[in-house]
mmCIF file of C-alpha atoms in Angstrom:
data_model
loop_
_atom_site.group_PDB
_atom_site.id
_atom_site.type_symbol
_atom_site.label_atom_id
_atom_site.label_comp_id
_atom_site.label_asym_id
_atom_site.label_seq_id
_atom_site.Cartn_x
_atom_site.Cartn_y
_atom_site.Cartn_z
ATOM 1 C CA UNK A 1 9.548 -69.770 53.517
ATOM 2 C CA UNK A 2 8.388 -65.994 54.285
ATOM 3 C CA UNK A 3 10.449 -64.313 57.235
ATOM 4 C CA UNK A 4 7.288 -63.981 59.244
ATOM 5 C CA UNK A 5 9.810 -64.034 62.412
ATOM 6 C CA UNK A 6 11.415 -61.289 61.291
ATOM 7 C CA UNK A 7 8.469 -59.010 60.703
ATOM 8 C CA UNK A 8 7.164 -60.025 63.858
ATOM 9 C CA UNK A 9 10.686 -58.493 65.519
ATOM 10 C CA UNK A 10 10.604 -55.645 63.133
ATOM 11 C CA UNK A 11 6.676 -54.515 64.051
ATOM 12 C CA UNK A 12 7.498 -55.344 67.789
ATOM 13 C CA UNK A 13 10.292 -52.772 68.062
ATOM 14 C CA UNK A 14 8.088 -50.596 66.174
ATOM 15 C CA UNK A 15 5.707 -50.895 69.245
ATOM 16 C CA UNK A 16 7.779 -50.877 71.619
ATOM 17 C CA UNK A 17 8.834 -47.392 70.319
ATOM 18 C CA UNK A 18 5.384 -46.392 69.681
ATOM 19 C CA UNK A 19 4.557 -43.453 72.710
ATOM 20 C CA UNK A 20 2.030 -43.597 75.354
ATOM 21 C CA UNK A 21 1.013 -39.523 74.774
ATOM 22 C CA UNK A 22 -2.626 -38.690 73.775
ATOM 23 C CA UNK A 23 -1.679 -37.988 69.455
ATOM 24 C CA UNK A 24 -2.679 -35.319 68.169
ATOM 25 C CA UNK A 25 -5.701 -34.974 65.833
ATOM 26 C CA UNK A 26 -6.439 -32.799 62.968
ATOM 27 C CA UNK A 27 -9.797 -32.321 64.277
ATOM 28 C CA UNK A 28 -12.586 -31.836 67.217
ATOM 29 C CA UNK A 29 -15.963 -32.095 67.209
ATOM 30 C CA UNK A 30 -17.781 -29.637 69.272
ATOM 31 C CA UNK A 31 -21.342 -30.650 70.867
ATOM 32 C CA UNK A 32 -22.958 -28.373 67.805
ATOM 33 C CA UNK A 33 -21.462 -30.492 65.209
ATOM 34 C CA UNK A 34 -22.395 -33.849 67.381
ATOM 35 C CA UNK A 35 -25.805 -33.104 67.846
ATOM 36 C CA UNK A 36 -26.191 -32.452 64.128
ATOM 37 C CA UNK A 37 -24.282 -35.827 63.319
ATOM 38 C CA UNK A 38 -26.735 -37.470 65.301
ATOM 39 C CA UNK A 39 -30.107 -35.829 63.707
ATOM 40 C CA UNK A 40 -28.472 -37.053 59.997
ATOM 41 C CA UNK A 41 -27.904 -40.736 61.776
ATOM 42 C CA UNK A 42 -31.447 -40.773 62.998
ATOM 43 C CA UNK A 43 -32.628 -39.318 59.846
ATOM 44 C CA UNK A 44 -30.543 -42.541 57.923
ATOM 45 C CA UNK A 45 -31.981 -44.818 60.234
ATOM 46 C CA UNK A 46 -35.609 -43.721 58.899
ATOM 47 C CA UNK A 47 -34.752 -44.017 55.506
ATOM 48 C CA UNK A 48 -33.806 -47.527 56.188
ATOM 49 C CA UNK A 49 -37.165 -48.184 57.354
ATOM 50 C CA UNK A 50 -38.934 -46.291 54.645
ATOM 51 C CA UNK A 51 -37.040 -49.126 52.553
ATOM 52 C CA UNK A 52 -39.987 -51.326 53.938
ATOM 53 C CA UNK A 53 -42.344 -49.873 51.884
ATOM 54 C CA UNK A 54 -43.414 -52.321 48.412
ATOM 55 C CA UNK A 55 -42.435 -49.073 45.734
ATOM 56 C CA UNK A 56 -39.040 -48.323 47.857
ATOM 57 C CA UNK A 57 -38.529 -52.552 47.776
ATOM 58 C CA UNK A 58 -38.968 -52.746 44.171
ATOM 59 C CA UNK A 59 -36.870 -49.137 43.691
ATOM 60 C CA UNK A 60 -34.168 -51.099 45.030
ATOM 61 C CA UNK A 61 -34.365 -54.541 43.248
ATOM 62 C CA UNK A 62 -34.533 -52.382 40.139
ATOM 63 C CA UNK A 63 -31.344 -50.899 40.812
ATOM 64 C CA UNK A 64 -29.832 -51.717 43.910
ATOM 65 C CA UNK A 65 -26.115 -50.121 43.463
ATOM 66 C CA UNK A 66 -28.418 -46.577 42.601
ATOM 67 C CA UNK A 67 -29.947 -46.407 46.187
ATOM 68 C CA UNK A 68 -27.679 -48.211 48.347
ATOM 69 C CA UNK A 69 -24.728 -46.036 47.624
ATOM 70 C CA UNK A 70 -26.618 -42.587 47.691
ATOM 71 C CA UNK A 71 -27.559 -43.518 51.273
ATOM 72 C CA UNK A 72 -24.132 -44.619 51.907
ATOM 73 C CA UNK A 73 -22.565 -41.630 50.741
ATOM 74 C CA UNK A 74 -24.686 -39.404 52.427
ATOM 75 C CA UNK A 75 -24.074 -41.604 55.909
ATOM 76 C CA UNK A 76 -20.356 -41.151 55.788
ATOM 77 C CA UNK A 77 -20.254 -37.440 54.882
ATOM 78 C CA UNK A 78 -22.950 -36.188 56.967
ATOM 79 C CA UNK A 79 -22.261 -38.484 60.459
ATOM 80 C CA UNK A 80 -18.723 -39.217 60.374
ATOM 81 C CA UNK A 81 -17.855 -36.158 58.262
ATOM 82 C CA UNK A 82 -15.475 -38.262 55.680
ATOM 83 C CA UNK A 83 -13.508 -35.809 52.966
ATOM 84 C CA UNK A 84 -14.787 -35.495 49.613
ATOM 85 C CA UNK A 85 -11.114 -37.365 48.357
ATOM 86 C CA UNK A 86 -11.807 -40.009 50.616
ATOM 87 C CA UNK A 87 -15.344 -40.378 49.265
ATOM 88 C CA UNK A 88 -14.080 -40.211 45.634
ATOM 89 C CA UNK A 89 -11.985 -43.942 46.452
ATOM 90 C CA UNK A 90 -14.238 -45.734 48.419
ATOM 91 C CA UNK A 91 -17.622 -44.796 46.177
ATOM 92 C CA UNK A 92 -16.021 -44.921 42.910
ATOM 93 C CA UNK A 93 -17.772 -46.824 40.218
ATOM 94 C CA UNK A 94 -15.111 -49.506 40.602
ATOM 95 C CA UNK A 95 -15.697 -50.106 43.921
ATOM 96 C CA UNK A 96 -19.660 -50.077 43.804
ATOM 97 C CA UNK A 97 -19.313 -52.630 40.954
ATOM 98 C CA UNK A 98 -17.536 -55.198 43.254
ATOM 99 C CA UNK A 99 -19.617 -54.664 46.234
ATOM 100 C CA UNK A 100 -22.936 -55.658 44.095
ATOM 101 C CA UNK A 101 -20.546 -58.537 42.420
ATOM 102 C CA UNK A 102 -19.732 -59.817 45.712
ATOM 103 C CA UNK A 103 -23.434 -59.934 47.168
ATOM 104 C CA UNK A 104 -24.425 -62.022 44.087
ATOM 105 C CA UNK A 105 -21.349 -64.360 44.136
ATOM 106 C CA UNK A 106 -21.591 -64.874 47.899
ATOM 107 C CA UNK A 107 -25.617 -65.244 47.944
ATOM 108 C CA UNK A 108 -25.233 -68.087 45.250
ATOM 109 C CA UNK A 109 -22.012 -69.678 46.990
ATOM 110 C CA UNK A 110 -23.661 -69.805 50.306
ATOM 111 C CA UNK A 111 -27.401 -69.242 50.492
ATOM 112 C CA UNK A 112 -26.968 -70.590 54.076
ATOM 113 C CA UNK A 113 -25.254 -67.318 55.284
ATOM 114 C CA UNK A 114 -27.039 -64.388 56.660
ATOM 115 C CA UNK A 115 -26.382 -60.735 55.691
ATOM 116 C CA UNK A 116 -24.205 -60.198 59.038
ATOM 117 C CA UNK A 117 -21.862 -63.220 57.150
ATOM 118 C CA UNK A 118 -21.684 -61.420 54.138
ATOM 119 C CA UNK A 119 -21.231 -57.761 55.592
ATOM 120 C CA UNK A 120 -18.157 -59.831 57.760
ATOM 121 C CA UNK A 121 -17.091 -61.237 54.045
ATOM 122 C CA UNK A 122 -17.194 -57.776 52.560
ATOM 123 C CA UNK A 123 -15.304 -56.210 54.601
ATOM 124 C CA UNK A 124 -11.689 -58.180 53.536
ATOM 125 C CA UNK A 125 -12.852 -57.727 49.862
ATOM 126 C CA UNK A 126 -12.917 -53.464 50.639
ATOM 127 C CA UNK A 127 -9.407 -54.243 52.165
ATOM 128 C CA UNK A 128 -8.076 -56.016 49.120
ATOM 129 C CA UNK A 129 -9.683 -53.756 46.662
ATOM 130 C CA UNK A 130 -7.497 -51.417 48.340
ATOM 131 C CA UNK A 131 -4.511 -53.304 47.868
ATOM 132 C CA UNK A 132 -5.587 -53.828 44.155
ATOM 133 C CA UNK A 133 -5.371 -50.177 43.806
ATOM 134 C CA UNK A 134 -2.073 -50.007 45.597
ATOM 135 C CA UNK A 135 -0.532 -52.691 43.376
ATOM 136 C CA UNK A 136 -1.996 -51.028 40.363
ATOM 137 C CA UNK A 137 -4.559 -53.840 39.671
ATOM 138 C CA UNK A 138 -7.724 -53.756 38.335
ATOM 139 C CA UNK A 139 -9.978 -53.309 40.886
ATOM 140 C CA UNK A 140 -12.289 -56.328 41.009
ATOM 141 C CA UNK A 141 -13.875 -59.874 42.456
ATOM 142 C CA UNK A 142 -11.043 -62.469 41.252
ATOM 143 C CA UNK A 143 -11.473 -65.874 42.590
ATOM 144 C CA UNK A 144 -8.822 -66.126 45.283
ATOM 145 C CA UNK A 145 -10.141 -62.257 46.448
ATOM 146 C CA UNK A 146 -13.723 -63.886 46.653
ATOM 147 C CA UNK A 147 -12.537 -67.460 47.935
ATOM 148 C CA UNK A 148 -10.205 -65.462 50.793
ATOM 149 C CA UNK A 149 -12.536 -63.045 51.962
ATOM 150 C CA UNK A 150 -15.174 -66.292 52.182
ATOM 151 C CA UNK A 151 -13.395 -67.807 54.442
ATOM 152 C CA UNK A 152 -13.761 -65.405 56.924
ATOM 153 C CA UNK A 153 -17.614 -66.110 57.745
ATOM 154 C CA UNK A 154 -16.916 -69.925 57.596
ATOM 155 C CA UNK A 155 -13.277 -70.267 59.637
ATOM 156 C CA UNK A 156 -13.509 -67.256 62.062
ATOM 157 C CA UNK A 157 -16.930 -67.845 62.920
ATOM 158 C CA UNK A 158 -15.974 -71.299 63.832
ATOM 159 C CA UNK A 159 -12.798 -70.472 65.746
ATOM 160 C CA UNK A 160 -14.434 -67.925 67.690
ATOM 161 C CA UNK A 161 -16.981 -69.841 68.764
ATOM 162 C CA UNK A 162 -16.878 -70.443 72.770
ATOM 163 C CA UNK A 163 -19.356 -73.076 72.388
ATOM 164 C CA UNK A 164 -16.985 -75.323 70.265
ATOM 165 C CA UNK A 165 -14.509 -77.276 72.578
ATOM 166 C CA UNK A 166 -10.902 -76.338 72.012
ATOM 167 C CA UNK A 167 -10.207 -80.474 70.662
ATOM 168 C CA UNK A 168 -12.604 -79.877 68.229
ATOM 169 C CA UNK A 169 -10.937 -76.585 66.760
ATOM 170 C CA UNK A 170 -7.667 -77.820 66.867
ATOM 171 C CA UNK A 171 -8.702 -81.227 64.616
ATOM 172 C CA UNK A 172 -10.531 -78.973 62.337
ATOM 173 C CA UNK A 173 -7.245 -76.485 61.899
ATOM 174 C CA UNK A 174 -5.414 -80.170 61.554
ATOM 175 C CA UNK A 175 -7.746 -81.029 58.625
ATOM 176 C CA UNK A 176 -8.002 -77.555 57.021
ATOM 177 C CA UNK A 177 -3.854 -77.219 57.228
ATOM 178 C CA UNK A 178 -3.649 -80.772 55.324
ATOM 179 C CA UNK A 179 -6.105 -79.133 52.802
ATOM 180 C CA UNK A 180 -4.244 -75.925 52.341
ATOM 181 C CA UNK A 181 -0.899 -77.897 51.761
ATOM 182 C CA UNK A 182 -2.588 -79.633 48.808
ATOM 183 C CA UNK A 183 -2.959 -82.847 51.010
ATOM 184 C CA UNK A 184 -6.387 -85.022 50.320
ATOM 185 C CA UNK A 185 -8.562 -84.693 53.023
ATOM 186 C CA UNK A 186 -12.552 -84.974 53.446
ATOM 187 C CA UNK A 187 -14.543 -82.662 55.125
ATOM 188 C CA UNK A 188 -16.793 -83.550 57.900
ATOM 189 C CA UNK A 189 -19.432 -81.133 57.894
ATOM 190 C CA UNK A 190 -20.906 -78.589 55.487
ATOM 191 C CA UNK A 191 -18.763 -75.726 57.128
ATOM 192 C CA UNK A 192 -15.313 -77.316 55.951
ATOM 193 C CA UNK A 193 -16.532 -78.889 52.732
ATOM 194 C CA UNK A 194 -17.534 -74.863 51.541
ATOM 195 C CA UNK A 195 -13.768 -74.130 52.887
ATOM 196 C CA UNK A 196 -12.262 -76.833 50.825
ATOM 197 C CA UNK A 197 -13.950 -75.619 47.831
ATOM 198 C CA UNK A 198 -12.652 -72.322 48.588
ATOM 199 C CA UNK A 199 -9.498 -73.516 48.728
ATOM 200 C CA UNK A 200 -9.816 -74.917 45.251
ATOM 201 C CA UNK A 201 -10.043 -71.281 43.971
ATOM 202 C CA UNK A 202 -7.220 -70.409 44.919
ATOM 203 C CA UNK A 203 -5.464 -73.207 43.585
ATOM 204 C CA UNK A 204 -7.375 -72.620 40.151
ATOM 205 C CA UNK A 205 -6.016 -68.830 39.455
ATOM 206 C CA UNK A 206 -2.735 -69.503 41.279
ATOM 207 C CA UNK A 207 -0.950 -73.165 40.400
ATOM 208 C CA UNK A 208 1.040 -74.357 43.443
ATOM 209 C CA UNK A 209 4.504 -74.403 41.559
ATOM 210 C CA UNK A 210 4.102 -71.028 39.928
ATOM 211 C CA UNK A 211 3.116 -68.978 42.783
ATOM 212 C CA UNK A 212 4.908 -70.833 46.115
ATOM 213 C CA UNK A 213 4.759 -67.623 48.368
ATOM 214 C CA UNK A 214 1.029 -67.653 47.443
ATOM 215 C CA UNK A 215 0.684 -70.784 49.104
ATOM 216 C CA UNK A 216 3.756 -69.753 52.118
ATOM 217 C CA UNK A 217 1.274 -66.535 52.898
ATOM 218 C CA UNK A 218 -1.598 -69.011 53.510
ATOM 219 C CA UNK A 219 0.167 -71.447 55.432
ATOM 220 C CA UNK A 220 1.610 -68.447 57.807
ATOM 221 C CA UNK A 221 -1.881 -67.357 58.447
ATOM 222 C CA UNK A 222 -2.931 -71.236 59.064
ATOM 223 C CA UNK A 223 -0.091 -70.833 61.674
ATOM 224 C CA UNK A 224 -0.841 -67.712 63.438
ATOM 225 C CA UNK A 225 -4.852 -68.966 63.761
ATOM 226 C CA UNK A 226 -3.507 -72.241 65.176
ATOM 227 C CA UNK A 227 -1.192 -70.074 67.675
ATOM 228 C CA UNK A 228 -4.072 -67.863 68.532
ATOM 229 C CA UNK A 229 -5.648 -71.345 70.451
ATOM 230 C CA UNK A 230 -3.009 -70.857 72.792
ATOM 231 C CA UNK A 231 -4.883 -67.330 74.005
ATOM 232 C CA UNK A 232 -7.886 -68.937 74.870
ATOM 233 C CA UNK A 233 -7.012 -70.517 78.340
ATOM 234 C CA UNK A 234 -4.791 -69.382 81.266
ATOM 235 C CA UNK A 235 -1.378 -71.560 79.289
ATOM 236 C CA UNK A 236 0.878 -68.852 81.254
ATOM 237 C CA UNK A 237 1.588 -66.944 78.411
ATOM 238 C CA UNK A 238 4.167 -63.866 79.404
ATOM 239 C CA UNK A 239 3.441 -60.576 77.812
ATOM 240 C CA UNK A 240 5.993 -61.022 75.175
ATOM 241 C CA UNK A 241 4.692 -64.065 73.978
ATOM 242 C CA UNK A 242 0.974 -62.581 73.692
ATOM 243 C CA UNK A 243 2.156 -59.727 71.721
ATOM 244 C CA UNK A 244 4.105 -61.741 69.242
ATOM 245 C CA UNK A 245 1.136 -64.208 68.687
ATOM 246 C CA UNK A 246 -1.249 -61.088 68.199
ATOM 247 C CA UNK A 247 0.727 -59.682 65.811
ATOM 248 C CA UNK A 248 1.622 -62.923 63.413
ATOM 249 C CA UNK A 249 -2.041 -63.270 63.541
ATOM 250 C CA UNK A 250 -3.016 -59.986 62.372
ATOM 251 C CA UNK A 251 0.472 -59.656 60.347
ATOM 252 C CA UNK A 252 -0.173 -62.814 58.189
ATOM 253 C CA UNK A 253 -3.645 -61.869 57.323
ATOM 254 C CA UNK A 254 -3.152 -59.341 55.227
ATOM 255 C CA UNK A 255 -0.059 -60.875 53.952
ATOM 256 C CA UNK A 256 -2.082 -63.002 52.464
ATOM 257 C CA UNK A 257 -4.581 -60.475 51.339
ATOM 258 C CA UNK A 258 -1.816 -59.454 49.219
ATOM 259 C CA UNK A 259 -0.111 -62.470 47.775
ATOM 260 C CA UNK A 260 -3.569 -63.219 46.675
ATOM 261 C CA UNK A 261 -4.009 -60.044 44.748
ATOM 262 C CA UNK A 262 -0.719 -60.086 42.851
ATOM 263 C CA UNK A 263 0.538 -63.465 43.101
ATOM 264 C CA UNK A 264 3.987 -61.533 43.904
ATOM 265 C CA UNK A 265 5.593 -59.242 46.511
ATOM 266 C CA UNK A 266 8.656 -57.566 47.186
ATOM 267 C CA UNK A 267 10.308 -58.332 50.436
ATOM 268 C CA UNK A 268 9.248 -54.302 51.385
ATOM 269 C CA UNK A 269 5.961 -54.900 50.168
ATOM 270 C CA UNK A 270 5.627 -57.907 52.406
ATOM 271 C CA UNK A 271 6.741 -55.907 55.280
ATOM 272 C CA UNK A 272 4.370 -53.269 54.558
ATOM 273 C CA UNK A 273 1.334 -55.317 54.412
ATOM 274 C CA UNK A 274 2.116 -57.093 57.721
ATOM 275 C CA UNK A 275 2.381 -53.949 59.309
ATOM 276 C CA UNK A 276 -0.846 -52.866 58.237
ATOM 277 C CA UNK A 277 -2.276 -56.150 59.577
ATOM 278 C CA UNK A 278 -0.873 -55.645 62.522
ATOM 279 C CA UNK A 279 -2.396 -52.672 62.985
ATOM 280 C CA UNK A 280 -5.608 -53.821 62.386
ATOM 281 C CA UNK A 281 -5.156 -56.694 64.669
ATOM 282 C CA UNK A 282 -4.842 -54.349 67.240
ATOM 283 C CA UNK A 283 -7.770 -52.547 66.437
ATOM 284 C CA UNK A 284 -9.929 -55.577 66.694
ATOM 285 C CA UNK A 285 -8.197 -56.522 69.891
ATOM 286 C CA UNK A 286 -9.653 -53.199 71.116
ATOM 287 C CA UNK A 287 -13.008 -53.202 69.890
ATOM 288 C CA UNK A 288 -13.332 -57.041 71.197
ATOM 289 C CA UNK A 289 -11.549 -56.215 74.526
ATOM 290 C CA UNK A 290 -14.651 -56.811 76.704
ATOM 291 C CA UNK A 291 -15.880 -59.947 75.155
ATOM 292 C CA UNK A 292 -12.256 -61.428 74.952
ATOM 293 C CA UNK A 293 -11.948 -60.701 79.058
ATOM 294 C CA UNK A 294 -15.636 -62.561 79.492
ATOM 295 C CA UNK A 295 -14.652 -65.590 77.270
ATOM 296 C CA UNK A 296 -10.908 -65.863 78.994
ATOM 297 C CA UNK A 297 -9.081 -64.982 76.049
ATOM 298 C CA UNK A 298 -5.981 -62.916 76.047
ATOM 299 C CA UNK A 299 -5.397 -60.210 73.871
ATOM 300 C CA UNK A 300 -2.391 -57.179 74.646
ATOM 301 C CA UNK A 301 -5.512 -55.491 75.983
ATOM 302 C CA UNK A 302 -7.795 -57.997 77.379
ATOM 303 C CA UNK A 303 -5.315 -58.689 80.152
ATOM 304 C CA UNK A 304 -4.972 -54.856 81.108
ATOM 305 C CA UNK A 305 -7.293 -53.889 84.367
ATOM 306 C CA UNK A 306 -9.900 -51.825 83.785
ATOM 307 C CA UNK A 307 -9.703 -47.818 83.551
ATOM 308 C CA UNK A 308 -6.218 -48.819 82.388
ATOM 309 C CA UNK A 309 -6.293 -49.437 78.640
ATOM 310 C CA UNK A 310 -5.658 -45.501 77.277
ATOM 311 C CA UNK A 311 -2.432 -45.701 77.434
ATOM 312 C CA UNK A 312 -2.339 -48.827 75.136
ATOM 313 C CA UNK A 313 -5.102 -46.811 72.851
ATOM 314 C CA UNK A 314 -2.532 -44.173 72.331
ATOM 315 C CA UNK A 315 -0.077 -46.283 71.693
ATOM 316 C CA UNK A 316 -1.994 -48.100 69.254
ATOM 317 C CA UNK A 317 -2.868 -45.127 66.939
ATOM 318 C CA UNK A 318 0.823 -43.782 67.229
ATOM 319 C CA UNK A 319 1.712 -47.097 65.724
ATOM 320 C CA UNK A 320 -0.750 -47.079 63.016
ATOM 321 C CA UNK A 321 0.821 -43.978 62.044
ATOM 322 C CA UNK A 322 4.011 -45.213 61.622
ATOM 323 C CA UNK A 323 2.915 -48.562 60.295
ATOM 324 C CA UNK A 324 1.075 -47.181 57.256
ATOM 325 C CA UNK A 325 3.771 -45.252 56.425
ATOM 326 C CA UNK A 326 5.580 -48.475 55.274
ATOM 327 C CA UNK A 327 2.616 -48.534 52.716
ATOM 328 C CA UNK A 328 4.020 -45.795 50.376
ATOM 329 C CA UNK A 329 6.458 -48.450 48.840
ATOM 330 C CA UNK A 330 3.336 -49.465 46.720
ATOM 331 C CA UNK A 331 3.434 -47.629 42.839
ATOM 332 C CA UNK A 332 -0.474 -46.955 43.578
ATOM 333 C CA UNK A 333 -0.043 -44.670 46.985
ATOM 334 C CA UNK A 334 1.054 -41.454 44.715
ATOM 335 C CA UNK A 335 -0.665 -38.924 47.366
ATOM 336 C CA UNK A 336 -2.311 -38.971 50.748
ATOM 337 C CA UNK A 337 -5.866 -39.381 49.777
ATOM 338 C CA UNK A 338 -5.431 -42.941 50.440
ATOM 339 C CA UNK A 339 -3.783 -43.479 53.084
ATOM 340 C CA UNK A 340 -5.367 -40.712 55.080
ATOM 341 C CA UNK A 341 -8.643 -43.046 54.082
ATOM 342 C CA UNK A 342 -6.839 -45.921 55.672
ATOM 343 C CA UNK A 343 -6.145 -44.251 58.724
ATOM 344 C CA UNK A 344 -9.081 -42.018 59.270
ATOM 345 C CA UNK A 345 -11.292 -45.260 59.012
ATOM 346 C CA UNK A 346 -9.231 -46.918 61.281
ATOM 347 C CA UNK A 347 -9.274 -44.394 64.036
ATOM 348 C CA UNK A 348 -12.759 -43.426 63.528
ATOM 349 C CA UNK A 349 -13.359 -47.119 64.569
ATOM 350 C CA UNK A 350 -10.829 -47.015 67.586
ATOM 351 C CA UNK A 351 -12.487 -44.073 68.823
ATOM 352 C CA UNK A 352 -15.765 -45.191 68.842
ATOM 353 C CA UNK A 353 -14.850 -48.554 70.448
ATOM 354 C CA UNK A 354 -13.541 -46.727 72.987
ATOM 355 C CA UNK A 355 -17.043 -44.771 73.844
ATOM 356 C CA UNK A 356 -18.716 -48.446 73.107
ATOM 357 C CA UNK A 357 -16.169 -49.999 76.137
ATOM 358 C CA UNK A 358 -16.095 -47.200 77.897
ATOM 359 C CA UNK A 359 -15.885 -49.268 81.587
ATOM 360 C CA UNK A 360 -12.194 -49.617 80.671
ATOM 361 C CA UNK A 361 -10.985 -46.412 80.247
ATOM 362 C CA UNK A 362 -10.515 -43.668 82.812
ATOM 363 C CA UNK A 363 -13.326 -40.328 83.021
ATOM 364 C CA UNK A 364 -10.447 -38.160 81.910
ATOM 365 C CA UNK A 365 -9.594 -40.076 79.451
ATOM 366 C CA UNK A 366 -12.800 -40.349 77.765
ATOM 367 C CA UNK A 367 -13.726 -36.494 78.257
ATOM 368 C CA UNK A 368 -10.420 -36.180 75.969
ATOM 369 C CA UNK A 369 -10.582 -38.764 73.369
ATOM 370 C CA UNK A 370 -14.492 -37.748 72.604
ATOM 371 C CA UNK A 371 -13.761 -34.688 71.804
ATOM 372 C CA UNK A 372 -12.576 -36.141 68.554
ATOM 373 C CA UNK A 373 -15.420 -38.243 68.073
ATOM 374 C CA UNK A 374 -18.191 -37.070 65.540
ATOM 375 C CA UNK A 375 -20.973 -38.463 67.795
ATOM 376 C CA UNK A 376 -21.150 -38.619 71.580
ATOM 377 C CA UNK A 377 -20.103 -41.869 73.431
ATOM 378 C CA UNK A 378 -23.395 -41.891 75.119
ATOM 379 C CA UNK A 379 -25.246 -41.857 71.936
ATOM 380 C CA UNK A 380 -23.362 -44.469 70.464
ATOM 381 C CA UNK A 381 -24.105 -46.618 73.108
ATOM 382 C CA UNK A 382 -27.540 -45.899 72.668
ATOM 383 C CA UNK A 383 -27.305 -47.499 69.274
ATOM 384 C CA UNK A 384 -25.718 -50.287 70.309
ATOM 385 C CA UNK A 385 -28.543 -51.254 72.854
ATOM 386 C CA UNK A 386 -31.020 -51.379 69.613
ATOM 387 C CA UNK A 387 -31.924 -54.290 67.853
ATOM 388 C CA UNK A 388 -28.651 -55.956 66.672
ATOM 389 C CA UNK A 389 -30.305 -56.536 63.318
ATOM 390 C CA UNK A 390 -30.878 -52.798 62.488
ATOM 391 C CA UNK A 391 -26.719 -52.608 62.503
ATOM 392 C CA UNK A 392 -27.332 -54.714 59.451
ATOM 393 C CA UNK A 393 -30.965 -53.710 58.142
ATOM 394 C CA UNK A 394 -29.430 -51.820 54.703
ATOM 395 C CA UNK A 395 -27.363 -54.722 53.960
ATOM 396 C CA UNK A 396 -30.153 -56.881 54.460
ATOM 397 C CA UNK A 397 -31.907 -54.829 52.006
ATOM 398 C CA UNK A 398 -29.254 -54.745 49.421
ATOM 399 C CA UNK A 399 -29.010 -58.674 49.571
ATOM 400 C CA UNK A 400 -32.583 -59.462 49.336
ATOM 401 C CA UNK A 401 -32.367 -57.060 46.199
ATOM 402 C CA UNK A 402 -29.385 -58.575 44.700
ATOM 403 C CA UNK A 403 -30.934 -62.379 45.467
ATOM 404 C CA UNK A 404 -34.448 -61.145 43.476
ATOM 405 C CA UNK A 405 -32.301 -59.783 40.541
ATOM 406 C CA UNK A 406 -30.802 -62.772 40.636
ATOM 407 C CA UNK A 407 -33.596 -64.927 40.489
ATOM 408 C CA UNK A 408 -35.808 -62.619 38.143
ATOM 409 C CA UNK A 409 -32.711 -62.946 35.359
#
């Protein structure tokens, strides 16, 4: 058994020690910088629309990576002000190749999936690629990297669907848990059939007898997902119990990422990955605070009164900086560029989430944290009110081009 409770206790203590004071940031963005970034954002969207014409679509089909990644690099550089060292990591040839490979494989495996579903899986691919880099493993789409990343658009969407009853979700969790433990189980629908195929990919790469901790990590995330169902209704959970469930779900998820990348981990590496997962879970809870509140789903943040969330965002940022320092136990983390990229990416998303959920924060807090945002909060909210499909327009074009190239070959 993995010492999951020990890791929960360790990071709950770190959370308790994290201050609620406003963090120091390395850079602020005055009004003129924000306006320039917003103009670049608008130009980027204009380029997306230009991809609609026949010549551009043909160019994308011939070499989607050549068109996709330069645009993506320019977007990160001129809109979000990412540093050159950070871009060298996420836009290296290795990362480009695995992104393209994942699109191809996802299309072949699940033709029913839409671009948003595939992008959801892609985000986990990027996390696992980062772990491959830290563990000094080849950066590629292994069977388990693919399978675990594809589980997200299938299982998470099912568990998060308010249209599916809690009893149905519990029944699904039981069947999935049995199959995860290697027991025979017949899928009752297409989603379960796909999920059971993905588990087979784990078993082929990591035989159960040789790699028991790989499966212990999968059991841990399944237990975390099951426990998280307790937060959907008013079950009288205490703040401490809510914190435990949130930390368990987030920490176990990235711990499983690590085992499916490396096969074996030290105790120190397990703990570091667990903390990284807790940090990502806190980010998700901040991003979804409004939706969770409306759906009566309890999290550390959604239970708070409006205009009282700023100090917990501060606490999350302080916590994340401490938690990521533990990642230095990995051999591949030699300098500050990689950890800097991880933290910069997460903090950028946290700040953006504050701007998008502005009714949950005081005016003073919004004014203060907007200074470190590369875009005006009003601009972010305007973009959110536009067609939701535009958010995935670039991935849609890349995805369609990958599909056309596969069919042509």
